[in-house]
Amino acid sequence: MQNYDIVVIGGGPAGLAAAAEAKRSGIDSILILERDHELGGILNQCIHNGFGLHTFKEELTGPEYAKRFMDQVFELGIEYKLNTMVIDITDSKVVTAMNKTDGMFQIQAKAVILAMGCRERPRGALNIPGYRPAGIFSAGTAQRLVNIEGYLPGREVVILGSGDIGLIMARRMTLEGAKVKVVA
Amino acid sequence: MIYDVVIIGAGVSGSAIARELSKYKLNTVVLEKFEDVCSGTSKANSAIVHAGFDAAEGSLMAKLNVEGNEMMGDLAKDLDIPFKRNGSLVVCIHKEELPGLQDLYNRGIANGVKDLKILSKEEVLAMEPNLSDDVEGALYAPTGGIICPFMLNIAMAENANVNGVDFRFNTEVEGFRKEGDVWVVRTNNGEYRTRYVVNAAGVYADNLHNMVSADKIHITPRRGDYCLLDKEMGAHVSHTIFPQPTKLGKGVLVSPTIHGNLIVGPTAIDIEDKEGTATTAEGINDLITKAGMHVKNLPVGRKVITSFAGLRAHEDHHEFIIGECKDAPGFIDCSGIESPGLTSSPAIGRMVAGIVVDLAKPEKKSDWVGTRKGITNPSTLSLEERNALIKENPAYGQIICRCESISEGEILDAIHRPLGARSLDGVKRRVRAGMGRCQGGFCSPRVMEILHRELGIPVEKITKSGGESVIAPELSKNRKGGEE
Ligand SMILES: Cc1cc2nc3c(=O)[nH]c(=O)nc-3n(C[C@H](O)[C@H](O)[C@H](O)COP(=O)(O)OP(=O)(O)OC[C@H]3O[C@@H](n4cnc5c(N)ncnc54)[C@H](O)[C@@H]3O)c2cc1C
């Protein structure tokens, strides 16, 4: 079993920033575990701007903002593993993870930082009744399809939820040439 | 060519019949209007292997239920699918209804159900601490079980296919004609000539039957809505908890599923539309209220991850109709297969195949293989075994569905095995990618990518469940190269 002082779970801005700060505070043995094939977390698909006003006093897009933290991690030489999924953490801080090359492995950590971001609650969790056809997406899934995968989920769109996320998606879909019929 | 047997419908009934017939030297084809097996009622039900005390004494339903229940253990082993006898409890919450438990017990004994027992309040609360404080007693049926309804259906079909039965999907039967002794089955995909037709068309079985017989039958789609709860709630009860049954059926149950979720449902609402699987707010509210009467501390509203509905093929006489049509020789009905149809399916398969075999008198095959190796589930393996698997095939090291921890290796297996998956739902039903807490939010773009890569289907054509159900019908502007 490998040993690390800190295992950071999640390579989004929170995990990257936490790892960088720990390193600057004098801890050398740090490992970041990220399940995606790149660092940056959800911000990689948030290609609109408006990030970084507080921290960097600049308007950055999501990927640009994430890149700032990636650069810190690269400069500080912090270890990370991509495509690596953590599947268990024990009370004694043994982290079990897996990927294609290392297989399933365990790490004894002195501290574990949880920075896995969050999971969207699907339509079912809100108990919205009706049929279950194709074409109903959470904002994040639709955003990923458009911004990362490069596919349009449809030409006629209804958006349920008019918070900033709903509006960001309304703008994005409109820019893609879709007709946003309602934001409710 | 002239087939020996055309089976209409690739639900559990059609698939069980196909598997039984695959033991014989018969040319058999299964015609299914959807893109995959397990696309009708068999994909949306309680997934309980009923003990058999419900059905009326002396009915075919009772007989096939008890037989099917008995066969399920060996079948699940042979087909390598998950099945557990977790035991069922019919719970009484009104003292004056206690005699009802005795009636059920007596019926169960008459039906041949083994090991039934009536439990006192104390006994049942000791087994299930989360039952309502109002509980007065219960009927305990240790032979009741839970199963994966998808894998039961899929595995029987796969096994039939491996043993030579053809499956034609997206093929809807539209009519019949007789040319001498030969049935000509008309579909949207051409005609099929056959000596025998088996009608296992679920809620549509009456339509097909009525095309060939003057002795009409009538099936009402009886909708059942469900809520599926997060795995956090999976241990809330360990047995399947039923209320006492009423005329409309077995009532709203609360049960762990074989995969560790908690299922609550179904309602029983008679409708007209044979595709009317939309849940309604009233339906869901109704089942939440009813479930709460027998099981306490049930946070359905907060812990639900999805709701869905299935349609029971309720025949007016509430009985399975199995047999050769009197006025249509060679046309064999397997209709009215409402609950306990899933439980009964192994016995239904045997019975219907028996009828065909009596008529066709085929020879038995000597090389029939009744077993199947299931899709490897790495979460059941030890660390060492899992590492060996990843070493052999690194795809098992790449997790695609985070909620259910499903690896790429499992998804590849789901796609490439016999009668493999071709849609998101096809993958989901075979390996559960997309069946967890986020309901496919994370993994569906990745599963689409894998389907695209493995099957050569353009991403824009990949569907949720066949037909028109494409997920992302166009390239984004960026990908189109900015021609707009
Ligand atoms: C709410 C609910 C709860 C249930 N709970 C349980 C339970 O806990 N335990 C239990 O044992 N049973 C249960 N059942 C019953 C069980 O689900 C069914 O009895 C069983 O799935 C029926 O299988 P089937 O193959 O007959 O029908 P289906 O699965 O509906 O299959 C019929 C197939 O025929 C196809 N088809 C129809 N018409 C045509 C056509 N013209 N051409 C080509 N194909 C056609 C359909 O597309 C479909 O795939 C429940 C049912 C419901 C609705």
PDB file of N, CA, C and O in Angstrom, chain B residues 165-207:
ATOM      1  N   VAL B 165     -32.371 -19.780 -31.719  1.00  0.00           N
ATOM      2  CA  VAL B 165     -33.596 -19.033 -32.007  1.00  0.00           C
ATOM      3  C   VAL B 165     -33.224 -17.648 -32.553  1.00  0.00           C
ATOM      4  O   VAL B 165     -32.383 -16.955 -31.999  1.00  0.00           O
ATOM      5  N   ASP B 166     -33.873 -17.274 -33.636  1.00  0.00           N
ATOM      6  CA  ASP B 166     -33.662 -15.947 -34.241  1.00  0.00           C
ATOM      7  C   ASP B 166     -34.498 -14.906 -33.526  1.00  0.00           C
ATOM      8  O   ASP B 166     -35.616 -15.207 -33.106  1.00  0.00           O
ATOM      9  N   PHE B 167     -33.998 -13.693 -33.453  1.00  0.00           N
ATOM     10  CA  PHE B 167     -34.798 -12.581 -32.934  1.00  0.00           C
ATOM     11  C   PHE B 167     -34.806 -11.485 -33.983  1.00  0.00           C
ATOM     12  O   PHE B 167     -33.754 -11.135 -34.519  1.00  0.00           O
ATOM     13  N   ARG B 168     -35.972 -10.959 -34.292  1.00  0.00           N
ATOM     14  CA  ARG B 168     -36.076  -9.825 -35.217  1.00  0.00           C
ATOM     15  C   ARG B 168     -36.689  -8.659 -34.460  1.00  0.00           C
ATOM     16  O   ARG B 168     -37.842  -8.743 -34.010  1.00  0.00           O
ATOM     17  N   PHE B 169     -35.913  -7.593 -34.336  1.00  0.00           N
ATOM     18  CA  PHE B 169     -36.408  -6.425 -33.611  1.00  0.00           C
ATOM     19  C   PHE B 169     -36.999  -5.409 -34.578  1.00  0.00           C
ATOM     20  O   PHE B 169     -36.863  -5.538 -35.792  1.00  0.00           O
ATOM     21  N   ASN B 170     -37.617  -4.364 -34.016  1.00  0.00           N
ATOM     22  CA  ASN B 170     -38.289  -3.345 -34.828  1.00  0.00           C
ATOM     23  C   ASN B 170     -39.221  -3.992 -35.844  1.00  0.00           C
ATOM     24  O   ASN B 170     -39.408  -3.497 -36.941  1.00  0.00           O
ATOM     25  N   THR B 171     -39.789  -5.105 -35.447  1.00  0.00           N
ATOM     26  CA  THR B 171     -40.658  -5.875 -36.334  1.00  0.00           C
ATOM     27  C   THR B 171     -42.014  -6.053 -35.666  1.00  0.00           C
ATOM     28  O   THR B 171     -42.146  -6.804 -34.703  1.00  0.00           O
ATOM     29  N   GLU B 172     -42.986  -5.337 -36.172  1.00  0.00           N
ATOM     30  CA  GLU B 172     -44.300  -5.339 -35.540  1.00  0.00           C
ATOM     31  C   GLU B 172     -45.277  -6.171 -36.363  1.00  0.00           C
ATOM     32  O   GLU B 172     -45.424  -5.959 -37.571  1.00  0.00           O
ATOM     33  N   VAL B 173     -45.939  -7.104 -35.697  1.00  0.00           N
ATOM     34  CA  VAL B 173     -46.918  -7.933 -36.389  1.00  0.00           C
ATOM     35  C   VAL B 173     -48.185  -7.115 -36.625  1.00  0.00           C
ATOM     36  O   VAL B 173     -48.712  -6.492 -35.706  1.00  0.00           O
ATOM     37  N   GLU B 174     -48.634  -7.141 -37.878  1.00  0.00           N
ATOM     38  CA  GLU B 174     -49.799  -6.323 -38.234  1.00  0.00           C
ATOM     39  C   GLU B 174     -51.018  -7.145 -38.623  1.00  0.00           C
ATOM     40  O   GLU B 174     -52.139  -6.635 -38.619  1.00  0.00           O
ATOM     41  N   GLY B 175     -50.803  -8.390 -38.974  1.00  0.00           N
ATOM     42  CA  GLY B 175     -51.960  -9.197 -39.352  1.00  0.00           C
ATOM     43  C   GLY B 175     -51.552 -10.619 -39.717  1.00  0.00           C
ATOM     44  O   GLY B 175     -50.359 -10.945 -39.755  1.00  0.00           O
ATOM     45  N   PHE B 176     -52.558 -11.444 -39.959  1.00  0.00           N
ATOM     46  CA  PHE B 176     -52.313 -12.854 -40.280  1.00  0.00           C
ATOM     47  C   PHE B 176     -53.190 -13.266 -41.441  1.00  0.00           C
ATOM     48  O   PHE B 176     -54.261 -12.700 -41.662  1.00  0.00           O
ATOM     49  N   ARG B 177     -52.698 -14.283 -42.141  1.00  0.00           N
ATOM     50  CA  ARG B 177     -53.524 -14.901 -43.159  1.00  0.00           C
ATOM     51  C   ARG B 177     -53.134 -16.369 -43.198  1.00  0.00           C
ATOM     52  O   ARG B 177     -52.047 -16.732 -42.731  1.00  0.00           O
ATOM     53  N   LYS B 178     -54.023 -17.181 -43.647  1.00  0.00           N
ATOM     54  CA  LYS B 178     -53.729 -18.609 -43.682  1.00  0.00           C
ATOM     55  C   LYS B 178     -53.562 -19.042 -45.132  1.00  0.00           C
ATOM     56  O   LYS B 178     -54.380 -18.673 -45.983  1.00  0.00           O
ATOM     57  N   GLU B 179     -52.508 -19.743 -45.448  1.00  0.00           N
ATOM     58  CA  GLU B 179     -52.359 -20.363 -46.766  1.00  0.00           C
ATOM     59  C   GLU B 179     -52.272 -21.856 -46.525  1.00  0.00           C
ATOM     60  O   GLU B 179     -51.207 -22.357 -46.145  1.00  0.00           O
ATOM     61  N   GLY B 180     -53.375 -22.545 -46.649  1.00  0.00           N
ATOM     62  CA  GLY B 180     -53.425 -23.958 -46.283  1.00  0.00           C
ATOM     63  C   GLY B 180     -53.171 -24.088 -44.791  1.00  0.00           C
ATOM     64  O   GLY B 180     -53.815 -23.417 -43.995  1.00  0.00           O
ATOM     65  N   ASP B 181     -52.165 -24.908 -44.445  1.00  0.00           N
ATOM     66  CA  ASP B 181     -51.841 -25.079 -43.034  1.00  0.00           C
ATOM     67  C   ASP B 181     -50.847 -24.047 -42.540  1.00  0.00           C
ATOM     68  O   ASP B 181     -50.464 -24.055 -41.374  1.00  0.00           O
ATOM     69  N   VAL B 182     -50.400 -23.199 -43.450  1.00  0.00           N
ATOM     70  CA  VAL B 182     -49.327 -22.266 -43.089  1.00  0.00           C
ATOM     71  C   VAL B 182     -49.905 -20.913 -42.684  1.00  0.00           C
ATOM     72  O   VAL B 182     -50.773 -20.369 -43.352  1.00  0.00           O
ATOM     73  N   TRP B 183     -49.392 -20.416 -41.568  1.00  0.00           N
ATOM     74  CA  TRP B 183     -49.742 -19.053 -41.156  1.00  0.00           C
ATOM     75  C   TRP B 183     -48.812 -18.073 -41.839  1.00  0.00           C
ATOM     76  O   TRP B 183     -47.598 -18.264 -41.834  1.00  0.00           O
ATOM     77  N   VAL B 184     -49.373 -17.046 -42.416  1.00  0.00           N
ATOM     78  CA  VAL B 184     -48.546 -15.968 -42.953  1.00  0.00           C
ATOM     79  C   VAL B 184     -48.699 -14.784 -42.005  1.00  0.00           C
ATOM     80  O   VAL B 184     -49.800 -14.268 -41.806  1.00  0.00           O
ATOM     81  N   VAL B 185     -47.590 -14.422 -41.385  1.00  0.00           N
ATOM     82  CA  VAL B 185     -47.603 -13.351 -40.386  1.00  0.00           C
ATOM     83  C   VAL B 185     -47.098 -12.086 -41.071  1.00  0.00           C
ATOM     84  O   VAL B 185     -45.969 -12.039 -41.556  1.00  0.00           O
ATOM     85  N   ARG B 186     -47.982 -11.099 -41.158  1.00  0.00           N
ATOM     86  CA  ARG B 186     -47.639  -9.866 -41.853  1.00  0.00           C
ATOM     87  C   ARG B 186     -47.039  -8.874 -40.858  1.00  0.00           C
ATOM     88  O   ARG B 186     -47.591  -8.648 -39.791  1.00  0.00           O
ATOM     89  N   THR B 187     -45.883  -8.308 -41.202  1.00  0.00           N
ATOM     90  CA  THR B 187     -45.261  -7.326 -40.309  1.00  0.00           C
ATOM     91  C   THR B 187     -44.860  -6.100 -41.112  1.00  0.00           C
ATOM     92  O   THR B 187     -44.926  -6.093 -42.340  1.00  0.00           O
ATOM     93  N   ASN B 188     -44.417  -5.064 -40.410  1.00  0.00           N
ATOM     94  CA  ASN B 188     -43.874  -3.881 -41.077  1.00  0.00           C
ATOM     95  C   ASN B 188     -42.564  -4.200 -41.794  1.00  0.00           C
ATOM     96  O   ASN B 188     -42.059  -3.396 -42.559  1.00  0.00           O
ATOM     97  N   ASN B 189     -41.997  -5.370 -41.521  1.00  0.00           N
ATOM     98  CA  ASN B 189     -40.730  -5.785 -42.117  1.00  0.00           C
ATOM     99  C   ASN B 189     -40.890  -7.031 -42.962  1.00  0.00           C
ATOM    100  O   ASN B 189     -40.054  -7.926 -42.926  1.00  0.00           O
ATOM    101  N   GLY B 190     -41.991  -7.130 -43.673  1.00  0.00           N
ATOM    102  CA  GLY B 190     -42.177  -8.298 -44.531  1.00  0.00           C
ATOM    103  C   GLY B 190     -42.992  -9.389 -43.857  1.00  0.00           C
ATOM    104  O   GLY B 190     -43.462  -9.239 -42.730  1.00  0.00           O
ATOM    105  N   GLU B 191     -43.168 -10.483 -44.583  1.00  0.00           N
ATOM    106  CA  GLU B 191     -44.020 -11.568 -44.097  1.00  0.00           C
ATOM    107  C   GLU B 191     -43.185 -12.742 -43.595  1.00  0.00           C
ATOM    108  O   GLU B 191     -42.092 -13.002 -44.096  1.00  0.00           O
ATOM    109  N   TYR B 192     -43.724 -13.422 -42.619  1.00  0.00           N
ATOM    110  CA  TYR B 192     -43.090 -14.621 -42.081  1.00  0.00           C
ATOM    111  C   TYR B 192     -44.077 -15.766 -42.205  1.00  0.00           C
ATOM    112  O   TYR B 192     -45.221 -15.644 -41.790  1.00  0.00           O
ATOM    113  N   ARG B 193     -43.616 -16.855 -42.824  1.00  0.00           N
ATOM    114  CA  ARG B 193     -44.469 -18.035 -42.958  1.00  0.00           C
ATOM    115  C   ARG B 193     -44.094 -19.029 -41.866  1.00  0.00           C
ATOM    116  O   ARG B 193     -42.911 -19.244 -41.596  1.00  0.00           O
ATOM    117  N   THR B 194     -45.098 -19.619 -41.262  1.00  0.00           N
ATOM    118  CA  THR B 194     -44.811 -20.496 -40.128  1.00  0.00           C
ATOM    119  C   THR B 194     -45.920 -21.511 -39.922  1.00  0.00           C
ATOM    120  O   THR B 194     -47.062 -21.285 -40.329  1.00  0.00           O
ATOM    121  N   ARG B 195     -45.560 -22.610 -39.279  1.00  0.00           N
ATOM    122  CA  ARG B 195     -46.590 -23.614 -38.963  1.00  0.00           C
ATOM    123  C   ARG B 195     -47.355 -23.229 -37.697  1.00  0.00           C
ATOM    124  O   ARG B 195     -48.535 -23.475 -37.585  1.00  0.00           O
ATOM    125  N   TYR B 196     -46.635 -22.619 -36.755  1.00  0.00           N
ATOM    126  CA  TYR B 196     -47.281 -22.275 -35.480  1.00  0.00           C
ATOM    127  C   TYR B 196     -46.965 -20.825 -35.109  1.00  0.00           C
ATOM    128  O   TYR B 196     -45.861 -20.352 -35.358  1.00  0.00           O
ATOM    129  N   VAL B 197     -47.963 -20.182 -34.529  1.00  0.00           N
ATOM    130  CA  VAL B 197     -47.784 -18.818 -34.034  1.00  0.00           C
ATOM    131  C   VAL B 197     -47.997 -18.838 -32.526  1.00  0.00           C
ATOM    132  O   VAL B 197     -48.968 -19.441 -32.038  1.00  0.00           O
ATOM    133  N   VAL B 198     -47.092 -18.206 -31.794  1.00  0.00           N
ATOM    134  CA  VAL B 198     -47.304 -18.045 -30.353  1.00  0.00           C
ATOM    135  C   VAL B 198     -47.489 -16.562 -30.068  1.00  0.00           C
ATOM    136  O   VAL B 198     -46.640 -15.738 -30.414  1.00  0.00           O
ATOM    137  N   ASN B 199     -48.608 -16.242 -29.458  1.00  0.00           N
ATOM    138  CA  ASN B 199     -48.968 -14.858 -29.185  1.00  0.00           C
ATOM    139  C   ASN B 199     -48.589 -14.515 -27.747  1.00  0.00           C
ATOM    140  O   ASN B 199     -49.301 -14.850 -26.811  1.00  0.00           O
ATOM    141  N   ALA B 200     -47.422 -13.860 -27.596  1.00  0.00           N
ATOM    142  CA  ALA B 200     -46.958 -13.469 -26.255  1.00  0.00           C
ATOM    143  C   ALA B 200     -46.744 -11.962 -26.254  1.00  0.00           C
ATOM    144  O   ALA B 200     -45.702 -11.458 -25.847  1.00  0.00           O
ATOM    145  N   ALA B 201     -47.767 -11.254 -26.740  1.00  0.00           N
ATOM    146  CA  ALA B 201     -47.617  -9.833 -27.036  1.00  0.00           C
ATOM    147  C   ALA B 201     -48.046  -8.918 -25.885  1.00  0.00           C
ATOM    148  O   ALA B 201     -48.354  -7.746 -26.097  1.00  0.00           O
ATOM    149  N   GLY B 202     -48.073  -9.440 -24.669  1.00  0.00           N
ATOM    150  CA  GLY B 202     -48.315  -8.586 -23.507  1.00  0.00           C
ATOM    151  C   GLY B 202     -49.661  -7.881 -23.576  1.00  0.00           C
ATOM    152  O   GLY B 202     -50.692  -8.512 -23.841  1.00  0.00           O
ATOM    153  N   VAL B 203     -49.659  -6.564 -23.379  1.00  0.00           N
ATOM    154  CA  VAL B 203     -50.936  -5.827 -23.390  1.00  0.00           C
ATOM    155  C   VAL B 203     -51.600  -5.836 -24.766  1.00  0.00           C
ATOM    156  O   VAL B 203     -52.765  -5.466 -24.884  1.00  0.00           O
ATOM    157  N   TYR B 204     -50.865  -6.226 -25.795  1.00  0.00           N
ATOM    158  CA  TYR B 204     -51.443  -6.274 -27.151  1.00  0.00           C
ATOM    159  C   TYR B 204     -51.961  -7.658 -27.521  1.00  0.00           C
ATOM    160  O   TYR B 204     -52.437  -7.868 -28.641  1.00  0.00           O
ATOM    161  N   ALA B 205     -51.842  -8.614 -26.632  1.00  0.00           N
ATOM    162  CA  ALA B 205     -52.178  -9.995 -26.990  1.00  0.00           C
ATOM    163  C   ALA B 205     -53.648 -10.127 -27.393  1.00  0.00           C
ATOM    164  O   ALA B 205     -53.995 -10.970 -28.228  1.00  0.00           O
ATOM    165  N   ASP B 206     -54.523  -9.280 -26.828  1.00  0.00           N
ATOM    166  CA  ASP B 206     -55.934  -9.375 -27.220  1.00  0.00           C
ATOM    167  C   ASP B 206     -56.123  -8.945 -28.674  1.00  0.00           C
ATOM    168  O   ASP B 206     -56.829  -9.598 -29.440  1.00  0.00           O
ATOM    169  N   ASN B 207     -55.452  -7.859 -29.071  1.00  0.00           N
ATOM    170  CA  ASN B 207     -55.564  -7.413 -30.471  1.00  0.00           C
ATOM    171  C   ASN B 207     -55.202  -8.542 -31.424  1.00  0.00           C
ATOM    172  O   ASN B 207     -55.913  -8.803 -32.404  1.00  0.00           O
TER     173      ASN B 207
END
